[in-house]
Amino acid sequence: HLTPWVMEQLKEAGDLKATFFCVGEQAASHPEIIHDLRTAGHEVANHSHGHESGWSTSRKSYLRSYLECEEELGATARFRPPYGRITPQQARALSKRTQVVMWDVLSGDFDRTRSGSDCLNSLKKLTRPGSIIVFHDSEKAAPRLLYALPKYLAWLAKSGYRVQALPENTSTKSNDKWAGGLRAKPILVSQTPYK
């Protein structure tokens, strides 16, 4: 499983905390990992039950998927739309229940046409104070994640960035450098779903 490896990398880099956006189906298959994430002080957040794209899913089905994931994880404070695809109606409905979170830097680790070095170089170029970074701890992303994450964490520290789980209000930026919450979305390598 890649999620425990990601947790270990964060711990070795200074006991850093991250927000893990979890797919409910995978959380159901690996409750021990959800427990370990919480025990280690990471935030566990909602990434839908079945990783549906909002653009091709009815509002009712999309909200049902959100609720099924909430049931699996317990109450969470945030939701990240799979693929970043959410309709205005879905966003309005969800914003009454949760904080809908997007990102500004995508590691690209899911893209099999890129190398780990490509991902790392792109991350270094795009990271800014207040950035919200997305990594994927998945089988699909593994070759690039395994290469880029440790090197990126070292680069962040050397560059003076502070890494943390998402703050209560993600629109608030502090004056110091903050590479927002390394938002990996678990779980898990032993299964092959997108992630």
PDB file of C-alpha atoms in Angstrom, residues 2 33 43 46 67 90 106 121 126 153 171-172:
ATOM      1  CA  LEU A   2       1.256   3.453  -0.823  1.00  0.00           C
ATOM      2  CA  ILE A  33      -5.442   2.832   7.034  1.00  0.00           C
ATOM      3  CA  GLU A  43      -7.004  15.023   8.277  1.00  0.00           C
ATOM      4  CA  ASN A  46     -14.348  13.090   1.567  1.00  0.00           C
ATOM      5  CA  LEU A  67     -23.207  10.846   1.768  1.00  0.00           C
ATOM      6  CA  GLN A  90     -23.732  20.062  -7.016  1.00  0.00           C
ATOM      7  CA  LEU A 106      -1.470  19.140  -9.503  1.00  0.00           C
ATOM      8  CA  ASN A 121      10.231  19.890 -11.967  1.00  0.00           C
ATOM      9  CA  LEU A 126       4.334  25.968  -9.807  1.00  0.00           C
ATOM     10  CA  LEU A 153       9.414  17.400   0.524  1.00  0.00           C
ATOM     11  CA  SER A 171      -8.799  30.982   1.439  1.00  0.00           C
ATOM     12  CA  THR A 172      -6.742  32.564   4.221  1.00  0.00           C
TER      13      THR A 172
END
